[in-house]
């Protein structure tokens, strides 16, 4: 039974504290579209996506109107395209990217993810060619997002793939240098990538998933911060965050169930991540400061973030029948007003961010680095972050944007939800010899749990 005070509280969260459903994402399997002729495969891909997702945007918009809940993004995630590419070797794989983009245009979705490859233990047919095509794919499309999984706790880290991704990230930025290097902002390199993640740019539809599912990502950093602002010094921070996360996730569960019912598609998961935006009052960094830190990045930041991330999971998991995806707190520099301010003041740098990724969702996200950064340095950053994910049995990722033609101390402005960020200084010394060794970093002993 809903009580008046609960309804009024939710209205206040939406109106004044930036509570929203960040994304309704439809996952679609493209395994039935595999064909040795790439043109036939692309026709099948386009037809299936448009058939399954034709009502996605109108349905989300109708739920928005009826319940008064903002749904910011409507998205699609598909089977990693490298799996389709394996059936049509030596053909121009960029056609798949253009097909996905055309489908996204037709359907009116914000992004479509899945121009991806899973190479944590090695390369199979189609993987090399797809990865090589990523920069061009991102430069010549508007809605396509790409990801590559280069490691896992079970498999270890594929250092040949790590070596390969440094130049790919750099090229993706170079091909879009006249558009604020946005190609690199649509590319994520994962360790332990989840197969049901609704958030871009890392969403893809895993092979273990149903033919079609609805996954929902909720977000409410402003709500959590407002709840913490009302308590006194003696109250338990974790309890307040848990109770608030429960309320946020219940809203996501409602939207997910409604979308599932109206689209006649199974409900997958609710991802209860706190995803910030550049808007004032919608910052994860400001939550940490509300806990008692003078500025995000000072000593104590990692501990506060660990508390936040764990409490969000504990509160959210009780509010939904299926929780998945990434589920925790995101710390993208350019998309978080508090992170931007901390970076500009020098309170937070890439080393501190790396430490924070050991206790929160995702990893080094939306970080702008100098445009003359060497590819092996980018690869080394990817390797460091993958090692944290592998050893800690958690998802980590890297989304770096080399600012071509710009240096440390300048900034890059993406606009919209991507925000802007100062160009961060990287550490001295070259990892070139280590990265060029290639091979594999073996899986840690805790992988042997059978």
CSV table of C-alpha atoms in Angstrom, one decimal:
chain,number,residue,atom,x,y,z
A,1,UNK,CA,0.0,0.0,0.0
A,2,UNK,CA,1.5,3.3,-1.1
A,3,UNK,CA,1.4,6.1,1.5
A,4,UNK,CA,1.0,9.8,0.7
A,5,UNK,CA,4.4,10.6,2.2
A,6,UNK,CA,6.2,8.0,0.0
A,7,UNK,CA,4.6,9.5,-3.1
A,8,UNK,CA,5.5,13.0,-2.1
A,9,UNK,CA,9.0,12.0,-1.3
A,10,UNK,CA,9.5,10.4,-4.8
A,11,UNK,CA,8.0,13.5,-6.5
A,12,UNK,CA,10.5,15.6,-4.6
A,13,UNK,CA,13.4,13.3,-5.6
A,14,UNK,CA,12.4,13.6,-9.3
A,15,UNK,CA,11.8,17.4,-9.2
A,16,UNK,CA,14.6,18.6,-7.0
A,17,UNK,CA,17.2,15.8,-6.6
A,18,UNK,CA,17.8,14.5,-10.2
A,19,UNK,CA,16.2,11.1,-9.7
A,20,UNK,CA,15.8,9.4,-13.0
A,21,UNK,CA,15.9,6.1,-14.9
A,22,UNK,CA,19.2,6.6,-16.8
A,23,UNK,CA,18.5,4.0,-19.4
A,24,UNK,CA,16.1,1.4,-20.7
A,25,UNK,CA,18.2,-1.0,-22.7
A,26,UNK,CA,16.9,-3.8,-24.9
A,27,UNK,CA,19.4,-6.7,-25.4
A,28,UNK,CA,19.0,-8.5,-28.7
A,29,UNK,CA,20.8,-11.7,-29.7
A,30,UNK,CA,22.1,-11.6,-33.3
A,31,UNK,CA,23.3,-15.3,-33.4
A,32,UNK,CA,20.4,-16.1,-35.7
A,33,UNK,CA,21.8,-13.5,-38.2
A,34,UNK,CA,25.2,-15.2,-38.8
A,35,UNK,CA,25.8,-15.6,-42.5
A,36,UNK,CA,29.0,-16.2,-44.6
A,37,UNK,CA,27.8,-13.3,-46.9
A,38,UNK,CA,28.3,-10.1,-45.0
A,39,UNK,CA,25.6,-8.3,-47.0
A,40,UNK,CA,23.0,-10.9,-46.1
A,41,UNK,CA,24.1,-10.9,-42.5
A,42,UNK,CA,23.7,-7.1,-42.3
A,43,UNK,CA,20.2,-7.3,-43.8
A,44,UNK,CA,19.3,-9.9,-41.2
A,45,UNK,CA,20.8,-7.8,-38.4
A,46,UNK,CA,18.9,-4.7,-39.5
A,47,UNK,CA,15.6,-6.5,-39.8
A,48,UNK,CA,15.9,-8.3,-36.5
A,49,UNK,CA,16.8,-5.2,-34.5
A,50,UNK,CA,14.1,-3.1,-36.1
A,51,UNK,CA,11.5,-5.9,-35.6
A,52,UNK,CA,12.3,-6.5,-31.9
A,53,UNK,CA,12.9,-2.9,-30.9
A,54,UNK,CA,10.3,-1.1,-33.0
A,55,UNK,CA,8.2,-0.1,-29.9
A,56,UNK,CA,11.1,0.5,-27.5
A,57,UNK,CA,11.2,4.3,-27.7
A,58,UNK,CA,7.4,4.8,-27.8
A,59,UNK,CA,6.9,2.4,-24.9
A,60,UNK,CA,9.5,4.1,-22.7
A,61,UNK,CA,8.0,7.5,-23.5
A,62,UNK,CA,4.6,6.3,-22.5
A,63,UNK,CA,5.9,5.0,-19.2
A,64,UNK,CA,7.6,8.4,-18.7
A,65,UNK,CA,4.3,10.3,-19.2
A,66,UNK,CA,2.1,8.0,-17.2
A,67,UNK,CA,4.4,7.7,-14.1
A,68,UNK,CA,6.2,11.0,-14.3
A,69,UNK,CA,9.5,9.3,-14.1
A,70,UNK,CA,12.2,10.7,-16.4
A,71,UNK,CA,13.8,8.1,-18.7
A,72,UNK,CA,16.9,9.7,-20.0
A,73,UNK,CA,18.1,7.2,-22.6
A,74,UNK,CA,16.6,4.4,-24.7
A,75,UNK,CA,19.3,2.0,-25.9
A,76,UNK,CA,20.0,-1.3,-27.6
A,77,UNK,CA,22.8,-3.8,-26.9
A,78,UNK,CA,23.5,-6.7,-29.3
A,79,UNK,CA,25.6,-9.8,-29.5
A,80,UNK,CA,29.4,-9.0,-29.8
A,81,UNK,CA,29.7,-8.4,-33.6
A,82,UNK,CA,33.1,-10.2,-33.7
A,83,UNK,CA,31.0,-13.5,-33.4
A,84,UNK,CA,29.2,-12.6,-36.6
A,85,UNK,CA,32.4,-11.5,-38.2
A,86,UNK,CA,33.9,-14.9,-37.8
A,87,UNK,CA,31.5,-16.3,-40.4
A,88,UNK,CA,32.5,-13.8,-43.1
A,89,UNK,CA,36.3,-13.4,-42.9
A,90,UNK,CA,38.2,-11.1,-45.4
A,91,UNK,CA,35.1,-8.9,-45.8
A,92,UNK,CA,34.6,-5.3,-44.9
A,93,UNK,CA,33.4,-5.5,-41.3
A,94,UNK,CA,32.7,-1.8,-41.1
A,95,UNK,CA,29.4,-2.7,-42.8
A,96,UNK,CA,28.2,-4.1,-39.5
A,97,UNK,CA,28.8,-0.8,-37.8
A,98,UNK,CA,26.9,1.1,-40.5
A,99,UNK,CA,24.0,-1.3,-40.2
A,100,UNK,CA,23.8,-0.9,-36.5
A,101,UNK,CA,23.9,2.9,-36.9
A,102,UNK,CA,21.2,2.8,-39.5
A,103,UNK,CA,19.0,0.7,-37.2
A,104,UNK,CA,19.5,3.1,-34.3
A,105,UNK,CA,18.5,6.0,-36.6
A,106,UNK,CA,15.4,4.2,-37.7
A,107,UNK,CA,14.3,3.4,-34.1
A,108,UNK,CA,15.3,6.7,-32.5
A,109,UNK,CA,17.5,5.2,-29.8
A,110,UNK,CA,20.4,7.1,-28.3
A,111,UNK,CA,23.1,4.5,-28.6
A,112,UNK,CA,23.5,0.9,-29.8
A,113,UNK,CA,26.3,-1.2,-28.1
A,114,UNK,CA,27.9,-4.4,-29.2
A,115,UNK,CA,30.5,-3.6,-31.8
A,116,UNK,CA,32.6,-5.7,-29.5
A,117,UNK,CA,35.0,-8.6,-29.1
A,118,UNK,CA,35.7,-10.9,-26.2
A,119,UNK,CA,39.4,-11.8,-26.3
A,120,UNK,CA,40.3,-12.4,-22.7
A,121,UNK,CA,42.0,-15.8,-23.5
A,122,UNK,CA,43.0,-15.3,-27.1
A,123,UNK,CA,41.8,-14.2,-30.6
A,124,UNK,CA,39.3,-16.2,-32.6
A,125,UNK,CA,38.3,-15.7,-36.2
A,126,UNK,CA,36.9,-12.2,-36.7
A,127,UNK,CA,38.4,-10.7,-33.5
A,128,UNK,CA,41.5,-9.2,-35.1
A,129,UNK,CA,39.7,-7.7,-38.0
A,130,UNK,CA,36.9,-6.3,-35.9
A,131,UNK,CA,39.3,-4.6,-33.4
A,132,UNK,CA,41.3,-3.1,-36.2
A,133,UNK,CA,38.0,-1.6,-37.6
A,134,UNK,CA,36.9,0.0,-34.4
A,135,UNK,CA,38.4,3.5,-34.9
A,136,UNK,CA,36.8,3.8,-38.4
A,137,UNK,CA,33.5,2.4,-37.1
A,138,UNK,CA,33.3,5.0,-34.3
A,139,UNK,CA,34.4,7.8,-36.6
A,140,UNK,CA,31.8,7.1,-39.3
A,141,UNK,CA,28.8,6.4,-37.1
A,142,UNK,CA,26.7,8.5,-34.6
A,143,UNK,CA,25.2,5.9,-32.3
A,144,UNK,CA,27.5,2.9,-32.3
A,145,UNK,CA,29.5,2.0,-29.1
A,146,UNK,CA,32.3,-0.5,-28.9
A,147,UNK,CA,34.0,-2.6,-26.2
A,148,UNK,CA,36.7,-5.2,-25.9
A,149,UNK,CA,37.1,-7.6,-23.0
A,150,UNK,CA,40.8,-8.3,-22.6
A,151,UNK,CA,40.9,-10.1,-19.3
A,152,UNK,CA,39.0,-12.0,-16.6
A,153,UNK,CA,39.7,-13.6,-13.2
A,154,UNK,CA,39.2,-17.0,-14.8
A,155,UNK,CA,41.4,-16.4,-17.9
A,156,UNK,CA,44.0,-13.9,-16.8
A,157,UNK,CA,44.9,-11.0,-19.1
A,158,UNK,CA,45.6,-11.2,-22.8
A,159,UNK,CA,48.6,-8.9,-23.1
A,160,UNK,CA,48.6,-9.2,-26.8
A,161,UNK,CA,45.2,-7.7,-26.8
A,162,UNK,CA,46.3,-5.0,-24.3
A,163,UNK,CA,49.2,-4.1,-26.6
A,164,UNK,CA,46.8,-3.9,-29.5
A,165,UNK,CA,44.3,-1.6,-27.8
A,166,UNK,CA,46.7,1.3,-27.1
A,167,UNK,CA,47.1,2.2,-30.8
A,168,UNK,CA,43.4,1.6,-31.3
A,169,UNK,CA,42.3,4.1,-28.6
A,170,UNK,CA,44.8,6.6,-30.0
A,171,UNK,CA,43.5,6.1,-33.6
A,172,UNK,CA,39.9,6.4,-32.5
A,173,UNK,CA,40.8,9.8,-31.0
A,174,UNK,CA,42.8,10.9,-34.0
A,175,UNK,CA,40.0,10.1,-36.5
A,176,UNK,CA,37.6,12.3,-34.5
A,177,UNK,CA,40.0,15.1,-33.5
A,178,UNK,CA,37.8,17.7,-35.2
A,179,UNK,CA,34.9,16.5,-33.0
A,180,UNK,CA,36.6,16.6,-29.6
A,181,UNK,CA,38.0,13.1,-30.0
A,182,UNK,CA,34.6,11.6,-29.3
A,183,UNK,CA,35.5,8.3,-31.0
A,184,UNK,CA,37.6,7.3,-28.0
A,185,UNK,CA,34.7,8.2,-25.6
A,186,UNK,CA,32.6,5.5,-27.2
A,187,UNK,CA,35.2,2.7,-26.7
A,188,UNK,CA,35.6,0.8,-23.4
A,189,UNK,CA,38.2,-1.9,-22.6
A,190,UNK,CA,37.1,-4.3,-20.0
A,191,UNK,CA,38.3,-6.9,-17.5
A,192,UNK,CA,35.4,-9.2,-16.3
A,193,UNK,CA,32.9,-7.5,-18.6
A,194,UNK,CA,29.3,-8.2,-17.5
A,195,UNK,CA,27.0,-9.6,-20.2
A,196,UNK,CA,23.9,-7.8,-19.0
A,197,UNK,CA,25.2,-4.2,-18.6
A,198,UNK,CA,22.7,-1.6,-19.7
A,199,UNK,CA,25.1,1.3,-19.6
A,200,UNK,CA,27.1,2.6,-22.6
A,201,UNK,CA,29.6,2.6,-24.0
A,202,UNK,CA,30.3,-0.9,-22.6
A,203,UNK,CA,26.9,-2.6,-23.2
A,204,UNK,CA,26.7,-5.8,-25.2
A,205,UNK,CA,24.3,-8.7,-25.2
A,206,UNK,CA,26.0,-11.8,-23.8
A,207,UNK,CA,25.8,-15.2,-25.4
A,208,UNK,CA,24.3,-16.6,-22.2
A,209,UNK,CA,21.4,-14.2,-22.3
A,210,UNK,CA,17.9,-14.8,-23.7
A,211,UNK,CA,17.0,-14.0,-27.3
A,212,UNK,CA,15.7,-10.6,-26.1
A,213,UNK,CA,15.6,-8.9,-22.7
A,214,UNK,CA,14.9,-5.6,-21.1
A,215,UNK,CA,17.6,-4.2,-18.7
A,216,UNK,CA,17.2,-1.0,-16.8
A,217,UNK,CA,19.8,1.3,-15.3
A,218,UNK,CA,18.7,3.6,-12.5
A,219,UNK,CA,20.6,6.6,-11.1
A,220,UNK,CA,20.2,9.0,-8.2
A,221,UNK,CA,23.4,10.6,-6.8
A,222,UNK,CA,21.5,13.7,-6.0
A,223,UNK,CA,19.0,11.7,-3.9
A,224,UNK,CA,21.7,10.0,-1.9
A,225,UNK,CA,23.5,13.3,-1.3
A,226,UNK,CA,20.3,15.0,-0.2
A,227,UNK,CA,19.6,12.1,2.2
A,228,UNK,CA,23.1,12.4,3.8
A,229,UNK,CA,22.7,16.2,4.1
A,230,UNK,CA,19.7,15.7,6.5
A,231,UNK,CA,21.5,13.5,9.1
A,232,UNK,CA,23.6,14.4,12.1
A,233,UNK,CA,27.2,13.3,12.7
A,234,UNK,CA,26.1,10.4,14.9
A,235,UNK,CA,23.8,8.6,12.4
A,236,UNK,CA,25.0,5.6,10.4
A,237,UNK,CA,26.1,6.7,6.9
A,238,UNK,CA,25.7,3.1,5.5
A,239,UNK,CA,22.2,2.7,6.8
A,240,UNK,CA,21.1,6.0,5.2
A,241,UNK,CA,22.6,5.1,1.8
A,242,UNK,CA,21.1,1.6,2.0
A,243,UNK,CA,17.6,2.9,2.6
A,244,UNK,CA,17.9,5.5,-0.1
A,245,UNK,CA,19.3,3.0,-2.6
A,246,UNK,CA,16.3,0.7,-1.8
A,247,UNK,CA,13.9,3.6,-2.8
A,248,UNK,CA,15.7,4.4,-6.0
A,249,UNK,CA,15.9,0.7,-7.1
A,250,UNK,CA,12.1,0.2,-6.4
A,251,UNK,CA,11.5,2.9,-9.0
A,252,UNK,CA,13.8,1.1,-11.5
A,253,UNK,CA,12.0,-2.2,-10.8
A,254,UNK,CA,8.7,-0.7,-11.6
A,255,UNK,CA,9.9,0.8,-14.9
A,256,UNK,CA,11.6,-2.5,-15.8
A,257,UNK,CA,8.5,-4.6,-15.2
A,258,UNK,CA,6.2,-2.2,-17.0
A,259,UNK,CA,8.5,-2.1,-20.1
A,260,UNK,CA,8.8,-5.9,-20.0
A,261,UNK,CA,5.1,-6.3,-19.9
A,262,UNK,CA,4.2,-3.8,-22.6
A,263,UNK,CA,6.9,-5.0,-25.0
A,264,UNK,CA,6.3,-8.7,-24.3
A,265,UNK,CA,10.0,-9.1,-23.6
A,266,UNK,CA,11.5,-10.9,-20.6
A,267,UNK,CA,12.7,-8.6,-17.7
A,268,UNK,CA,16.5,-9.0,-17.4
A,269,UNK,CA,18.0,-7.0,-14.6
A,270,UNK,CA,18.1,-3.6,-12.8
A,271,UNK,CA,21.5,-2.1,-12.7
A,272,UNK,CA,21.5,0.1,-9.6
A,273,UNK,CA,24.6,2.1,-10.3
A,274,UNK,CA,24.9,5.7,-9.2
A,275,UNK,CA,25.7,7.3,-12.6
A,276,UNK,CA,26.5,11.0,-12.3
A,277,UNK,CA,26.0,13.9,-14.8
A,278,UNK,CA,27.7,17.3,-15.1
A,279,UNK,CA,24.5,18.9,-13.7
A,280,UNK,CA,24.8,20.6,-10.3
A,281,UNK,CA,23.6,18.3,-7.5
A,282,UNK,CA,24.0,15.1,-9.5
A,283,UNK,CA,27.6,14.1,-8.4
A,284,UNK,CA,29.1,11.0,-6.8
A,285,UNK,CA,32.0,13.2,-5.7
A,286,UNK,CA,29.6,15.5,-3.8
A,287,UNK,CA,28.2,12.4,-2.0
A,288,UNK,CA,31.7,11.6,-0.7
A,289,UNK,CA,32.1,15.2,0.4
A,290,UNK,CA,28.8,15.1,2.1
A,291,UNK,CA,30.1,12.2,4.2
A,292,UNK,CA,32.8,14.5,5.6
A,293,UNK,CA,35.6,14.9,3.1
A,294,UNK,CA,36.8,18.4,2.4
A,295,UNK,CA,37.2,17.6,-1.3
A,296,UNK,CA,37.0,14.4,-3.3
A,297,UNK,CA,40.5,13.0,-3.7
A,298,UNK,CA,41.8,13.9,-0.2
A,299,UNK,CA,42.9,11.1,2.1
A,300,UNK,CA,39.9,9.0,3.1
A,301,UNK,CA,38.3,9.2,-0.3
A,302,UNK,CA,38.8,5.5,-1.1
A,303,UNK,CA,37.3,4.4,2.2
A,304,UNK,CA,34.3,6.7,1.8
A,305,UNK,CA,33.8,5.3,-1.8
A,306,UNK,CA,34.0,1.7,-0.5
A,307,UNK,CA,31.3,2.5,2.1
A,308,UNK,CA,29.1,4.1,-0.6
A,309,UNK,CA,29.5,1.3,-3.2
A,310,UNK,CA,28.8,-1.5,-0.7
A,311,UNK,CA,25.8,0.2,0.8
A,312,UNK,CA,24.3,0.9,-2.6
A,313,UNK,CA,24.5,-2.8,-3.4
A,314,UNK,CA,23.0,-3.9,-0.1
A,315,UNK,CA,20.1,-1.5,-0.3
A,316,UNK,CA,19.4,-2.1,-4.0
A,317,UNK,CA,19.5,-5.9,-4.0
A,318,UNK,CA,16.6,-6.0,-1.6
A,319,UNK,CA,14.4,-3.9,-3.9
A,320,UNK,CA,14.6,-5.9,-7.1
A,321,UNK,CA,14.0,-9.5,-8.1
A,322,UNK,CA,17.0,-9.4,-10.4
A,323,UNK,CA,20.0,-7.1,-9.9
A,324,UNK,CA,22.9,-7.2,-12.3
A,325,UNK,CA,25.0,-5.2,-14.7
A,326,UNK,CA,27.6,-3.1,-12.9
A,327,UNK,CA,25.6,-1.9,-9.9
A,328,UNK,CA,27.6,0.4,-7.7
A,329,UNK,CA,29.0,3.9,-8.0
A,330,UNK,CA,30.5,5.3,-11.2
A,331,UNK,CA,33.4,7.8,-11.1
A,332,UNK,CA,33.7,9.2,-14.6
A,333,UNK,CA,35.7,12.4,-14.4
A,334,UNK,CA,34.1,14.4,-17.2
A,335,UNK,CA,30.5,13.4,-16.4
A,336,UNK,CA,30.7,14.4,-12.7
A,337,UNK,CA,30.7,18.1,-11.6
A,338,UNK,CA,32.4,17.2,-8.3
A,339,UNK,CA,35.1,15.2,-10.0
A,340,UNK,CA,35.7,17.9,-12.6
A,341,UNK,CA,36.2,20.5,-9.8
A,342,UNK,CA,38.5,18.2,-7.8
A,343,UNK,CA,40.6,17.5,-10.9
A,344,UNK,CA,40.9,21.2,-11.7
A,345,UNK,CA,42.1,21.9,-8.2
A,346,UNK,CA,44.6,19.1,-8.3
A,347,UNK,CA,42.9,17.2,-5.5
A,348,UNK,CA,42.5,14.1,-7.7
A,349,UNK,CA,44.8,12.6,-10.3
A,350,UNK,CA,45.0,9.4,-12.3
A,351,UNK,CA,46.9,7.6,-9.5
A,352,UNK,CA,44.2,8.3,-6.9
A,353,UNK,CA,41.5,7.4,-9.4
A,354,UNK,CA,43.2,4.1,-10.0
A,355,UNK,CA,43.1,3.4,-6.2
A,356,UNK,CA,39.4,4.3,-6.1
A,357,UNK,CA,38.6,1.8,-8.8
A,358,UNK,CA,39.6,-1.0,-6.5
A,359,UNK,CA,36.4,-0.5,-4.5
A,360,UNK,CA,33.8,0.8,-6.9
A,361,UNK,CA,32.1,0.0,-10.2
A,362,UNK,CA,33.8,0.2,-13.6
A,363,UNK,CA,37.2,1.9,-13.5
A,364,UNK,CA,39.2,4.7,-15.1
A,365,UNK,CA,36.2,6.3,-16.9
A,366,UNK,CA,36.1,9.4,-19.2
A,367,UNK,CA,39.6,10.5,-18.4
A,368,UNK,CA,41.2,12.9,-20.8
A,369,UNK,CA,45.0,12.5,-21.3
A,370,UNK,CA,47.5,14.5,-23.4
A,371,UNK,CA,47.2,14.0,-27.1
A,372,UNK,CA,50.9,13.0,-27.5
A,373,UNK,CA,50.5,10.1,-25.0
A,374,UNK,CA,52.4,7.1,-26.5
A,375,UNK,CA,50.2,4.0,-27.3
A,376,UNK,CA,52.2,1.8,-25.0
A,377,UNK,CA,51.4,4.1,-22.1
A,378,UNK,CA,47.7,3.8,-22.9
A,379,UNK,CA,48.2,0.0,-23.1
A,380,UNK,CA,50.0,0.0,-19.7
A,381,UNK,CA,47.1,2.0,-18.1
A,382,UNK,CA,44.7,-0.6,-19.5
A,383,UNK,CA,46.9,-3.4,-18.1
A,384,UNK,CA,47.0,-1.8,-14.6
A,385,UNK,CA,43.3,-1.5,-14.4
A,386,UNK,CA,42.7,-5.0,-15.8
A,387,UNK,CA,45.0,-6.3,-13.0
A,388,UNK,CA,42.8,-4.7,-10.4
A,389,UNK,CA,39.8,-6.3,-11.8
A,390,UNK,CA,41.4,-9.7,-12.3
A,391,UNK,CA,42.8,-10.0,-8.8
A,392,UNK,CA,39.7,-8.6,-7.1
A,393,UNK,CA,37.2,-10.6,-9.1
A,394,UNK,CA,35.4,-7.5,-10.2
A,395,UNK,CA,34.6,-5.6,-13.3
A,396,UNK,CA,37.1,-2.9,-14.2
A,397,UNK,CA,37.3,-0.8,-17.4
A,398,UNK,CA,39.2,1.9,-19.1
A,399,UNK,CA,37.8,4.7,-21.2
A,400,UNK,CA,40.6,7.2,-22.0
A,401,UNK,CA,40.3,10.1,-24.4
A,402,UNK,CA,43.6,11.3,-25.8
A,403,UNK,CA,43.1,15.0,-26.6
A,404,UNK,CA,44.8,15.2,-29.9
A,405,UNK,CA,46.7,18.5,-30.3
A,406,UNK,CA,46.3,19.5,-26.7
A,407,UNK,CA,48.4,19.2,-23.6
A,408,UNK,CA,48.2,18.8,-19.8
A,409,UNK,CA,46.5,21.7,-18.2
A,410,UNK,CA,44.0,22.3,-21.1
A,411,UNK,CA,40.5,20.8,-21.2
A,412,UNK,CA,38.2,19.0,-23.6
A,413,UNK,CA,34.5,19.8,-23.7
A,414,UNK,CA,32.2,17.1,-25.0
A,415,UNK,CA,28.9,18.8,-24.2
A,416,UNK,CA,25.7,17.1,-22.9
A,417,UNK,CA,26.0,14.2,-20.5
A,418,UNK,CA,29.7,13.7,-21.4
A,419,UNK,CA,30.5,17.0,-19.9
A,420,UNK,CA,34.1,18.3,-20.0
A,421,UNK,CA,37.4,17.4,-18.2
A,422,UNK,CA,40.9,18.8,-17.7
A,423,UNK,CA,43.7,17.0,-19.4
A,424,UNK,CA,45.4,14.9,-16.7
A,425,UNK,CA,49.1,14.4,-16.1
A,426,UNK,CA,50.4,10.9,-16.5
A,427,UNK,CA,53.3,9.3,-14.6
A,428,UNK,CA,56.9,9.5,-15.9
A,429,UNK,CA,58.8,6.5,-17.3
A,430,UNK,CA,58.2,4.1,-20.2
A,431,UNK,CA,56.4,0.7,-20.0
A,432,UNK,CA,57.3,0.0,-23.6
A,433,UNK,CA,59.5,-3.1,-23.1
A,434,UNK,CA,56.9,-4.7,-20.7
A,435,UNK,CA,54.0,-4.0,-23.0
A,436,UNK,CA,55.8,-5.3,-26.1
A,437,UNK,CA,56.5,-8.6,-24.4
A,438,UNK,CA,52.8,-9.6,-25.1
A,439,UNK,CA,51.7,-13.0,-24.1
A,440,UNK,CA,49.4,-13.6,-21.1
A,441,UNK,CA,49.3,-12.7,-17.5
A,442,UNK,CA,48.1,-16.0,-15.9
A,443,UNK,CA,44.9,-16.2,-14.0
A,444,UNK,CA,45.3,-15.7,-10.2
A,445,UNK,CA,45.1,-18.7,-7.9
A,446,UNK,CA,41.6,-17.7,-6.7
A,447,UNK,CA,40.3,-18.5,-10.2
A,448,UNK,CA,40.7,-22.2,-9.3
A,449,UNK,CA,37.5,-22.5,-7.2
A,450,UNK,CA,36.2,-25.7,-8.7
